[in-house]
Coordinates of C-alpha atoms and ligand atoms in Angstrom, one line a residue:
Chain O
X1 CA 5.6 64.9 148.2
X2 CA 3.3 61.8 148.2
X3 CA 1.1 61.4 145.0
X4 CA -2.3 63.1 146.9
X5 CA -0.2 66.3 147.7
X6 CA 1.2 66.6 143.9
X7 CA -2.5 65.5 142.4
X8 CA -4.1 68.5 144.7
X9 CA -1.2 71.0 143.5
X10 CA -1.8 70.5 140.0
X11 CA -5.4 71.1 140.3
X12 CA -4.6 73.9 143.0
X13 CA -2.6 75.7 140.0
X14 CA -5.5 75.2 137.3
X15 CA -8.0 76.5 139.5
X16 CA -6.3 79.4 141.0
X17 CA -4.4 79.6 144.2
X18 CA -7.4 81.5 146.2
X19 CA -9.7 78.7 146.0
X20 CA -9.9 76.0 148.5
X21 CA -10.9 72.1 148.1
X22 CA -10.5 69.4 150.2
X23 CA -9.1 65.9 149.2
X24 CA -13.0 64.6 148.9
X25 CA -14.7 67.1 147.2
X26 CA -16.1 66.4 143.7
X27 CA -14.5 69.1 141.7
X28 CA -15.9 68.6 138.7
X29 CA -20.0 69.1 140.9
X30 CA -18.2 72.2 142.4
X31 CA -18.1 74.1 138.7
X32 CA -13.9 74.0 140.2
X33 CA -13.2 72.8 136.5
X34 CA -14.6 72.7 133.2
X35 CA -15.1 69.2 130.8
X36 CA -11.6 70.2 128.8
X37 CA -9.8 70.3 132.4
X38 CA -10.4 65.7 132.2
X39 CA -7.9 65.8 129.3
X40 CA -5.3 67.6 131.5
X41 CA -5.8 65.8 134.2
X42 CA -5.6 62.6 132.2
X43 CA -2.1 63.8 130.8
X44 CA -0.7 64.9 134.0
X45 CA -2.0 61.7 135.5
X46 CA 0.0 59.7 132.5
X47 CA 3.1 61.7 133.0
X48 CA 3.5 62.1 136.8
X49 CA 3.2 58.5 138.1
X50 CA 4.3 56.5 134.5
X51 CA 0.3 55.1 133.9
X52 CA -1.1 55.0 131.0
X53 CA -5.1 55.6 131.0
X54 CA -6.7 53.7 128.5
X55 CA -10.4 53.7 127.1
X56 CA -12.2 51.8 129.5
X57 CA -10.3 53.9 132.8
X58 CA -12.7 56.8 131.3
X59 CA -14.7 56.2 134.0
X60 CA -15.3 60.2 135.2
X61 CA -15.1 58.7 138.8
X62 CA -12.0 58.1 138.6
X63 CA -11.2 61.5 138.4
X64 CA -14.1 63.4 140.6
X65 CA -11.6 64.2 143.6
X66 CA -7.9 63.9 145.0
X67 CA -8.7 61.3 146.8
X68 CA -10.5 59.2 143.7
X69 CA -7.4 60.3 141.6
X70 CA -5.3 58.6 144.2
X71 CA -6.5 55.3 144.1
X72 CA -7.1 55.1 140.8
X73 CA -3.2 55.5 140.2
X74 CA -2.5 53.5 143.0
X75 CA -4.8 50.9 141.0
X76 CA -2.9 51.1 137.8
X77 CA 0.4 51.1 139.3
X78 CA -0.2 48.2 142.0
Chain Z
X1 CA 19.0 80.4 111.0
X2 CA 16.5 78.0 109.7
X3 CA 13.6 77.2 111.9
X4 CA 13.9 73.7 111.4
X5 CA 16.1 70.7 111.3
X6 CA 17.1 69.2 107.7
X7 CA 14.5 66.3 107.6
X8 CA 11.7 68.5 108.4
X9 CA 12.8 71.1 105.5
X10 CA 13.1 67.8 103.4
X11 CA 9.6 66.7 104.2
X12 CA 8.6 69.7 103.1
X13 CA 9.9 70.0 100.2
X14 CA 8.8 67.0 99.3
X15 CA 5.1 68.0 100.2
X16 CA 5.4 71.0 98.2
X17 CA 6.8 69.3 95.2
X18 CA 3.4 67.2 95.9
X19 CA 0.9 69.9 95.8
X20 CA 2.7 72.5 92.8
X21 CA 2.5 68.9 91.0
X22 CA -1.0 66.8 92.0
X23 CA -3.0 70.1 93.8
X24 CA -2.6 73.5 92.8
X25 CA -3.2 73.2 88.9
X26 CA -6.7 71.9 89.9
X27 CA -7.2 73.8 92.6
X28 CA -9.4 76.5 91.0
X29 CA -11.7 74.0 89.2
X30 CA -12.2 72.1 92.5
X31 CA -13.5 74.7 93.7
X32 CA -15.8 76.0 91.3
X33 CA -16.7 72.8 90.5
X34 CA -17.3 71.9 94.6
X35 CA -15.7 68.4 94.2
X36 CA -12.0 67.7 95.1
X37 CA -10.9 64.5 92.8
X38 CA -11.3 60.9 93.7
X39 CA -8.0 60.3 92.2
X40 CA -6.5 63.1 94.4
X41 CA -7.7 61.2 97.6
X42 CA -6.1 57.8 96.6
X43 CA -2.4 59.8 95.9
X44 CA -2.7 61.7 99.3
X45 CA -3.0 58.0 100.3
X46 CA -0.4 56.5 98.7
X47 CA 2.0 58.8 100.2
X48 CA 1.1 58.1 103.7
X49 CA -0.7 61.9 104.0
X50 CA -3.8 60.4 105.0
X51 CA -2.5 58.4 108.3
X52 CA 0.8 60.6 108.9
X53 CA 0.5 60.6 112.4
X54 CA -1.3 57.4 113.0
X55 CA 1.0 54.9 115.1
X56 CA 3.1 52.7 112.7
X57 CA 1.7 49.2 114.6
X58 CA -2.0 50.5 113.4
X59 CA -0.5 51.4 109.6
X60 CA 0.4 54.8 109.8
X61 CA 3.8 56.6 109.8
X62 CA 4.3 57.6 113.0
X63 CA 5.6 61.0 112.2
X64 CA 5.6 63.5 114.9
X65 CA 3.4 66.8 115.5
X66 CA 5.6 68.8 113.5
X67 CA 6.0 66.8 110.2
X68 CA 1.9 66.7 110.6
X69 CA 1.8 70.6 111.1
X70 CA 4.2 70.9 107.7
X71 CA 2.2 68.8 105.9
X72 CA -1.4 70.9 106.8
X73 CA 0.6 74.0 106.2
X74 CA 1.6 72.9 102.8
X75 CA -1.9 71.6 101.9
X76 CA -3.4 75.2 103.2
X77 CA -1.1 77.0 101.0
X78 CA -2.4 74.7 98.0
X79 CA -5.8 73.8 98.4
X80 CA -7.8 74.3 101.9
X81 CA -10.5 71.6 100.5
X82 CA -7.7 69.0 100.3
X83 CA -6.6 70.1 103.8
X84 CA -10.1 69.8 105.2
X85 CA -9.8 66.2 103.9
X86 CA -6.7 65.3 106.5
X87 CA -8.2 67.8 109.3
X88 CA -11.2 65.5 109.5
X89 CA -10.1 62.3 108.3
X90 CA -6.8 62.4 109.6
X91 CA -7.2 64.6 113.1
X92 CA -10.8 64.5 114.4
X93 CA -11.1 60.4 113.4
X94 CA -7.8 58.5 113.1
X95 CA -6.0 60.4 115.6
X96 CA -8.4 60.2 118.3
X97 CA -8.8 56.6 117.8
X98 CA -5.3 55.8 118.0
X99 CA -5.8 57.5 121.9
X100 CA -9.2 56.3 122.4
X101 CA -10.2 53.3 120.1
X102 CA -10.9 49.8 121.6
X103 CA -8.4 47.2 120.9
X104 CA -10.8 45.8 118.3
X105 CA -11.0 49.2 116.7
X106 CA -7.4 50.2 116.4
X107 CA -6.7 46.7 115.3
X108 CA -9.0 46.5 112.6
X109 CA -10.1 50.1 111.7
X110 CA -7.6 52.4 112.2
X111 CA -5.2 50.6 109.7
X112 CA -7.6 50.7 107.1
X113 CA -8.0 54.6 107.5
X114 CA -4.8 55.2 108.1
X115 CA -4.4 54.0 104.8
X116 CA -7.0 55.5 102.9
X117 CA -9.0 52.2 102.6
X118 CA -11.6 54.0 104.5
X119 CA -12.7 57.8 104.5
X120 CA -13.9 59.1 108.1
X121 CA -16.0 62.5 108.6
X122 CA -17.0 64.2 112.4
X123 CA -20.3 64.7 112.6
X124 CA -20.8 67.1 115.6
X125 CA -23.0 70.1 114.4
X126 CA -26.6 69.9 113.7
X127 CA -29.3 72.3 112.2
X128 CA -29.8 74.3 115.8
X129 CA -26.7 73.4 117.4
X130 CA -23.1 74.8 116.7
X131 CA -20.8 76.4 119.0
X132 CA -22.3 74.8 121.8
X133 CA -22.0 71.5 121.1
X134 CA -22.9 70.1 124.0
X135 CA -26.9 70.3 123.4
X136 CA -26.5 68.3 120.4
X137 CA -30.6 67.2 119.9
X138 CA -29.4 64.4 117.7
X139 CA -30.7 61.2 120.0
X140 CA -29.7 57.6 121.1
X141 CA -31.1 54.5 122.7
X142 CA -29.7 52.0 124.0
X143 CA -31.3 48.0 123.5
X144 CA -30.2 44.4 124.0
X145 CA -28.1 44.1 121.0
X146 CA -27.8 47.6 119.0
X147 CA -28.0 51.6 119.3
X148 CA -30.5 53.3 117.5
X149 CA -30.4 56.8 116.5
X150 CA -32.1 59.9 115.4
X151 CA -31.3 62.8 114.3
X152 CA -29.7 65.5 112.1
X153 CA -25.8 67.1 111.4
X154 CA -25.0 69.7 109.1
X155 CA -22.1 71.2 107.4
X156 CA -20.5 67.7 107.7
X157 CA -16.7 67.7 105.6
X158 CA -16.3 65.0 103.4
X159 CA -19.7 63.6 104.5
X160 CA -20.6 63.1 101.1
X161 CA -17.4 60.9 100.6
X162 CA -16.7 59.2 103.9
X163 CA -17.2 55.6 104.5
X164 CA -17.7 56.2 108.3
X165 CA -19.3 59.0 110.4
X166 CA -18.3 59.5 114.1
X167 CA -22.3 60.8 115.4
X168 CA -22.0 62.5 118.5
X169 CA -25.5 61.7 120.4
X170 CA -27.3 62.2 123.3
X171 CA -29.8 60.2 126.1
X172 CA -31.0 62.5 128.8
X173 CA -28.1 64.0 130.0
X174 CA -25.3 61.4 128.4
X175 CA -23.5 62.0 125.7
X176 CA -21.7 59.6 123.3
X177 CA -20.0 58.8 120.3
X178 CA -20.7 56.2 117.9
X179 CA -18.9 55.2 114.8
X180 CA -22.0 55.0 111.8
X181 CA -21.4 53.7 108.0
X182 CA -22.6 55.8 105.4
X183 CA -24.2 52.3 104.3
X184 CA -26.0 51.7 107.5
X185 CA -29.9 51.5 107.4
X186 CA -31.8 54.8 107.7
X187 CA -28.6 57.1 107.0
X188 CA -29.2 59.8 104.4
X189 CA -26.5 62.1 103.4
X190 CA -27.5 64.8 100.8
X191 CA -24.6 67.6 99.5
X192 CA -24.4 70.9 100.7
X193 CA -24.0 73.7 98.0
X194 CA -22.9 77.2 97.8
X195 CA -20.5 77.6 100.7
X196 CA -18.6 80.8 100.4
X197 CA -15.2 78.6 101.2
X198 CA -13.4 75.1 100.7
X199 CA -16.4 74.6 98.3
X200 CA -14.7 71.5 97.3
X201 CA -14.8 69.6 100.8
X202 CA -17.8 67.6 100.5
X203 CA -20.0 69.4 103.0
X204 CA -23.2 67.1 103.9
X205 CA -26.4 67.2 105.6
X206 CA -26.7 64.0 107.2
X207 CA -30.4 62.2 108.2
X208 CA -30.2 59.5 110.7
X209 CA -33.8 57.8 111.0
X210 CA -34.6 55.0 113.4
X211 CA -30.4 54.4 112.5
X212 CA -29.1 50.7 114.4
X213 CA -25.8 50.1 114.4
X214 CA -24.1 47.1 116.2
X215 CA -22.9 47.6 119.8
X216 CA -19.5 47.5 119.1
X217 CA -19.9 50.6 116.8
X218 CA -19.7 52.6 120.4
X219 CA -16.9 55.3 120.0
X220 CA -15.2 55.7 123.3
X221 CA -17.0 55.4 126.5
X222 CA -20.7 55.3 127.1
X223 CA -22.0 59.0 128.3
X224 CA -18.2 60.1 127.8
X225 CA -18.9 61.3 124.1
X226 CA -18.2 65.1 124.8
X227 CA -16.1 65.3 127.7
X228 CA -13.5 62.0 126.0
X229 CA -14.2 62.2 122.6
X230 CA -15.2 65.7 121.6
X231 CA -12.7 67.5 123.4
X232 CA -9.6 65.4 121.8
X233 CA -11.9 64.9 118.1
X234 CA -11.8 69.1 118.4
X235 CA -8.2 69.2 120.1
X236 CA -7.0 67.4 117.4
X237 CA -8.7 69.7 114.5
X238 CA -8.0 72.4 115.8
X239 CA -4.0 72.0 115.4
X240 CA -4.7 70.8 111.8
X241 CA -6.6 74.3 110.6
X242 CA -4.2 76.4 112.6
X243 CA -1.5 74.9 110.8
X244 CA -3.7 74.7 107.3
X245 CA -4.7 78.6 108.2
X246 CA -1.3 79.4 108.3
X247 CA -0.6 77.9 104.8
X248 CA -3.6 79.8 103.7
X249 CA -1.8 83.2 105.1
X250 CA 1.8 82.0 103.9
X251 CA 0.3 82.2 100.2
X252 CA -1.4 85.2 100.5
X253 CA 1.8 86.7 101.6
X254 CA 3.7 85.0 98.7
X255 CA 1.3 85.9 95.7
X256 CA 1.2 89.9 97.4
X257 CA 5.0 90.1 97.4
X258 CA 5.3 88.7 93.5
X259 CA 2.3 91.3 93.0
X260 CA 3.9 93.7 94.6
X261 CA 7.4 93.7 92.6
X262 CA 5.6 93.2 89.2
X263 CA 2.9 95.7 89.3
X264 CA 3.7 99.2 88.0
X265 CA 1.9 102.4 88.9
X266 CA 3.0 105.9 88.7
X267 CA 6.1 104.7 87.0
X268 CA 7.1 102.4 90.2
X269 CA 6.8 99.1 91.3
X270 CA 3.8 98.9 94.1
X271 CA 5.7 97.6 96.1
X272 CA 7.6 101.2 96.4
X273 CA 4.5 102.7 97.9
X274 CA 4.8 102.8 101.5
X275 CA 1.0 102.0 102.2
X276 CA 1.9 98.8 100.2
X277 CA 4.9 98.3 102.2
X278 CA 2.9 98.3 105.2
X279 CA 0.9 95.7 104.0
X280 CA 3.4 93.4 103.4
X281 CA 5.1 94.1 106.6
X282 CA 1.9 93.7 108.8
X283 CA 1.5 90.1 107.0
X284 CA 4.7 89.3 107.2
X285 CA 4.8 89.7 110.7
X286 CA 1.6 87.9 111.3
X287 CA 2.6 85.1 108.9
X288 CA 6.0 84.6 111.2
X289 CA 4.0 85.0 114.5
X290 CA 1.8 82.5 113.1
X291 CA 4.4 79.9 112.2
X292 CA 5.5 80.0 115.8
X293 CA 2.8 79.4 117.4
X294 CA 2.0 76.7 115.2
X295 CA 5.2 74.9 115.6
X296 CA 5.4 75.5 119.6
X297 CA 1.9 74.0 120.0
X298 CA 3.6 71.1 118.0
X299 CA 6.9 71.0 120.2
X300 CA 4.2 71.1 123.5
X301 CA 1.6 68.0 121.7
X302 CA 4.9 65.8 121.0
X303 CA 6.2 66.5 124.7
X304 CA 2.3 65.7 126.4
X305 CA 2.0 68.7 128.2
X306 CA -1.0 68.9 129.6
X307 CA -1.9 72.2 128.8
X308 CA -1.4 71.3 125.1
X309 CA -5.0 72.3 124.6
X310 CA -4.3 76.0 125.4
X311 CA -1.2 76.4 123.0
X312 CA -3.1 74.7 120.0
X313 CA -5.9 77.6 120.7
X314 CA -3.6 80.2 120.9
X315 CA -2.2 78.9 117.2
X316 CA -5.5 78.6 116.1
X317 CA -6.7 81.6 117.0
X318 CA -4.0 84.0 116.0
X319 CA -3.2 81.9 112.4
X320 CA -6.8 82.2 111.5
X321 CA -7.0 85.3 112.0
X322 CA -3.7 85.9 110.2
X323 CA -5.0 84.0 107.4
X324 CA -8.1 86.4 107.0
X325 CA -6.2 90.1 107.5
X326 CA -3.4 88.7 105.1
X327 CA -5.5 87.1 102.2
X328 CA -7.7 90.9 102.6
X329 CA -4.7 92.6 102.0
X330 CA -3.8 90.2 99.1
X331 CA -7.0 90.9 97.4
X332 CA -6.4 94.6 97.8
X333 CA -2.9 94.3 96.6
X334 CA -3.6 92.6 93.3
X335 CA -6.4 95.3 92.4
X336 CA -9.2 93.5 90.0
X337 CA -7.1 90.6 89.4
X338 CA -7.6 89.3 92.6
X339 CA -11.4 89.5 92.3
X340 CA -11.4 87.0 89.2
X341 CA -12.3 83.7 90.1
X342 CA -9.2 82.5 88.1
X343 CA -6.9 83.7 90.5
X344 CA -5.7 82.1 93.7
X345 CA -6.2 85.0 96.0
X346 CA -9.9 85.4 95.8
X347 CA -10.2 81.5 96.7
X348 CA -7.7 82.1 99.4
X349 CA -9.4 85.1 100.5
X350 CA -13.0 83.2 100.5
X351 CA -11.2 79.8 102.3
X352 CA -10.0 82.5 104.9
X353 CA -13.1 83.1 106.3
X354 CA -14.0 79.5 107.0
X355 CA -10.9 79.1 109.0
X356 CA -12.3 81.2 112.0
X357 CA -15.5 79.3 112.0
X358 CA -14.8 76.0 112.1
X359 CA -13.2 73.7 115.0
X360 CA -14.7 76.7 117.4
X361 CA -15.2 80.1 115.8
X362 CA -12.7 83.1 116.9
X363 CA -15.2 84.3 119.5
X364 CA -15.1 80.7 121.1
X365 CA -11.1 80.6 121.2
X366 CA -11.3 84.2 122.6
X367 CA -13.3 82.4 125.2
X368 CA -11.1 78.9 126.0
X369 CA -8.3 81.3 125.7
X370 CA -9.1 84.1 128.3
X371 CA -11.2 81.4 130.8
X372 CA -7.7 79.8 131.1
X373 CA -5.6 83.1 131.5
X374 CA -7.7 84.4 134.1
X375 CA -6.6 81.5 136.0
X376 CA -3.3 80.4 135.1
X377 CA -1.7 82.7 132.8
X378 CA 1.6 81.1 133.8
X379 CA 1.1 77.8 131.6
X380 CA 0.2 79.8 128.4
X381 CA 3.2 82.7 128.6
X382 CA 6.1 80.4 129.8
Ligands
FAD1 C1 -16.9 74.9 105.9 C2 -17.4 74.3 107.2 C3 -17.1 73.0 107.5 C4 -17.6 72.5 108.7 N1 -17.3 71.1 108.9 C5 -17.9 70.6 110.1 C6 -17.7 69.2 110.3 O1 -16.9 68.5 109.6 N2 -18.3 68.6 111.4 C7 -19.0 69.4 112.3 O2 -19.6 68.8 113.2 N3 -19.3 70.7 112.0 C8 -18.7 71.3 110.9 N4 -18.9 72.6 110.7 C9 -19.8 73.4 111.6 C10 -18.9 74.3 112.5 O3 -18.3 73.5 113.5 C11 -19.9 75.3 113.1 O4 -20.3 76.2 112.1 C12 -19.2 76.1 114.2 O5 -19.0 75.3 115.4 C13 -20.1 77.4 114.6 O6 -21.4 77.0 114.9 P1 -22.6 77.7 114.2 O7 -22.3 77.9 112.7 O8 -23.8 77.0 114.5 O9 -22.6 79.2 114.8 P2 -23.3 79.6 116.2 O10 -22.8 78.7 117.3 O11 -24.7 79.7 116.0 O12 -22.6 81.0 116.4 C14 -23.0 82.1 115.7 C15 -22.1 83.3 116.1 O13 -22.3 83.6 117.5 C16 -21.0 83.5 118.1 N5 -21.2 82.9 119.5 C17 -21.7 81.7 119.8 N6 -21.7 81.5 121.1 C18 -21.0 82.6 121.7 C19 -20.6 82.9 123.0 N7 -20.8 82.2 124.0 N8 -19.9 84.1 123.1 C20 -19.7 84.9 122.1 N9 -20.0 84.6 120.8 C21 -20.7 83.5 120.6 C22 -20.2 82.6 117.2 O14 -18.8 82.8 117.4 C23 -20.6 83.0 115.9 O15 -20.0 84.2 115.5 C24 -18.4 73.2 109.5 C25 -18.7 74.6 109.2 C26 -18.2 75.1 108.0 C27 -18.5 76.5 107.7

């Protein structure tokens, strides 16, 4: 599974299997997620792909979508 | 079977030793006297109490979750004042700038409260603005070189003793945090009386007034003062009063079950009536449930699961609750004793109550907790 595929499944989980995103969408302008849901993210994103997110990555963009989740961790691990 | 390994039983007996020794002969006069000691802040110090979980390159000790959730537990059973002390200072400050702190921060700050050098207070509630925190009216601009900022907080612990205030503030729609010195120009901080609980923690009302503080006094990112800060300030807290709730219950339990043995009426122990037996067996049972929540939410921080944040809710909920049906029932058990404000139960019974109010009342657990099992009641039952 490439790191998009296993960023959308974690989030897929969390929000419950019936509702659909796309790689693009902002979930967090959706209402998909509430502002305790960036902490999980932030530890899943620590734990699956060996980053770790410091102060200054706290930038919410970085987190608004699949796709933005991607290349931050391709970012960090580059 | 015990439910822990040797060094964590040592650590608390060690802890215990601390508080029958330095805490619980003063306990009662604390709290009628709404002051916990100076002198008892500088020993929780020198032990290490007040940076326990800080990392060991910032000056703390680097103990894990569970040696943190012994040492709230053992404070709660004590002395729910000097617990509040470690919730705030310890869990909603130093911890979360350990995670979140800039390098200039950590290097220079954080070893100084770790050590007790420096006393730190969360100021997140205000006059109109509790539960949801996230309207906080308290307000801040931005200029060339400083922050000013306006504003109120109540019901502040340890305000009227901490060196430095974490002010959660708000422009427009942002939120941040910012990290303010009682000394600072245009900060007033004026006592809090008459709380029905941990009357000894300090409560404040805090008055910021045209408030500039350097830029550098920014607490996490700019505009990311709820969703960074807050959440792991309150994340944090919350796993330090479940733990210290569970104390609170653990003693009411304790003082019931002496009570219980010792007490004669109609020729027999109390403890021989069966409505007292089912007391103690509905506490005890809580009590235990408690305890393993506590310690799971623990084993789930240390591993970084991220649904950590459900698990410490769960604990928090349930062991505050605990703590309030079992220091009840305590109060019932010891008859008009337990009513006199020389006895430990009526305090515990009083600190009870606090415990499902602050770092989110019960009905906003109730609400984190069901929101996420609606969804994904997998991550909370497995
Ligand atoms: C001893 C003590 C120490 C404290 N220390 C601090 C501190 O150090 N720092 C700090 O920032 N704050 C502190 N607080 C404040 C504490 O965090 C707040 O009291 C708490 O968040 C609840 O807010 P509130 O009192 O304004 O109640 P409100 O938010 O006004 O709530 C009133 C009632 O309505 C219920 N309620 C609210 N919203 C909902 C909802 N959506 N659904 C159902 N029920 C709801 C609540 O559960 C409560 O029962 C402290 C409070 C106490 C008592």
């Amino acid at each position: 599974m490439n790191n998009q595929d296993q960023i959308k499944e974690f989030i897929q989980k969390k929000v419950g299997e019936k509702v659909s995103f796309s790689n693009a969408d902002d979930i967090f302008k959706l209402g998909l997620v509430n502002s305790l849901f960036a902490l999980e993210l932030v530890v899943f994103l620590e734990n699956s792909f060996g980053i770790q997110v410091e102060n200054e990555d706290l930038d919410l963009n970085n987190f608004r979508s699949v796709d933005n989740m991607n290349d931050f961790v391709a970012k960090k691990t580059a | 079977m015990a439910l822990l390994e040797a060094a964590y039983q040592e650590f608390r007996s060690e802890v215990r030793e601390f508080c029958e020794r330095e805490i619980v002969p003063h306990a009662e006069k604390w709290d009628r006297e709404e002051a916990i000691s100076e002198d008892i802040i500088q020993k929780l110090a020198k032990k290490g109490y007040l940076g326990l979980t800080v990392p060991g390159e910032y000056g703390g000790q680097g103990k894990d979750s569970l040696y943190y959730a012994i040492l709230n537990e053992e404070l709660g059973r004590a002395c729910s004042s000097v617990r509040s002390l470690v919730t705030v200072h310890g869990s909603l400050v130093s911890e979360t700038m350990a995670r979140w702190g800039t390098r200039e921060q950590k290097s220079t700050l954080l070893p100084r409260l770790a050590k007790g050098e420096l006393i730190a207070a969360y100021g997140l509630s205000e006059p109109e603005v509790g539960s949801d925190a996230k309207s906080v009216e308290t307000s801040y601009q931005e200029h060339d070189d400083y922050y000013e900022l306006n504003g109120q907080k109540k019901w502040i612990t340890f305000a009227t003793r901490a060196d430095i205030i974490v002010i959660v503030a708000k422009n427009g729609e942002h939120v941040s945090t910012f990290l303010v010195h009682r000394t600072d120009p245009g900060v007033k901080i004026e006592k809090i009386h008459g709380m029905l609980g941990t009357s000894a923690s300090g409560l404040g009302l805090i008055t910021l007034e045209n408030c500039r503080i350097p830029k550098d006094r920014l607490f996490g990112m700019k505009g990311m003062g709820f969703i960074q800060i807050t959440n792991t300030a309150l994340d944090n807290g919350r796993f330090s009063v479940a733990t210290g709730a569970l104390g609170i219950a653990l003693a009411s339990l304790e003082h019931s079950i002496s009570y219980a043995n010792e007490r004669k009426t109609f020729g027999v122990p109390i403890g021989d009536h069966q409505l007292i037996k089912k007391k103690i067996a509905d506490m005890t049972v809580a009590v235990k449930a408690a305890r393993l929540l506590c310690y799971h939410a623990a084993e789930v921080r240390d591993r970084k699961d991220p649904s950590t944040y459900v698990h410490t809710t769960l604990a928090k909920y349930h062991a505050s609750k605990a703590a309030t049906m079992a220091a009840t029932e305590a109060v019932q058990i010891h008859g008009a004793v337990g009513c006199l404000n020389t006895h430990p139960v009526q305090r515990l019974f009083r600190d009870a109550r606090i415990m499902e109010i602050i770092e989110g009342t019960s009905e906003i657990q109730q609400l984190l907790l069901s929101n996420y099992a609606l969804k994904n009641l997998t991550d909370i039952i497995d």
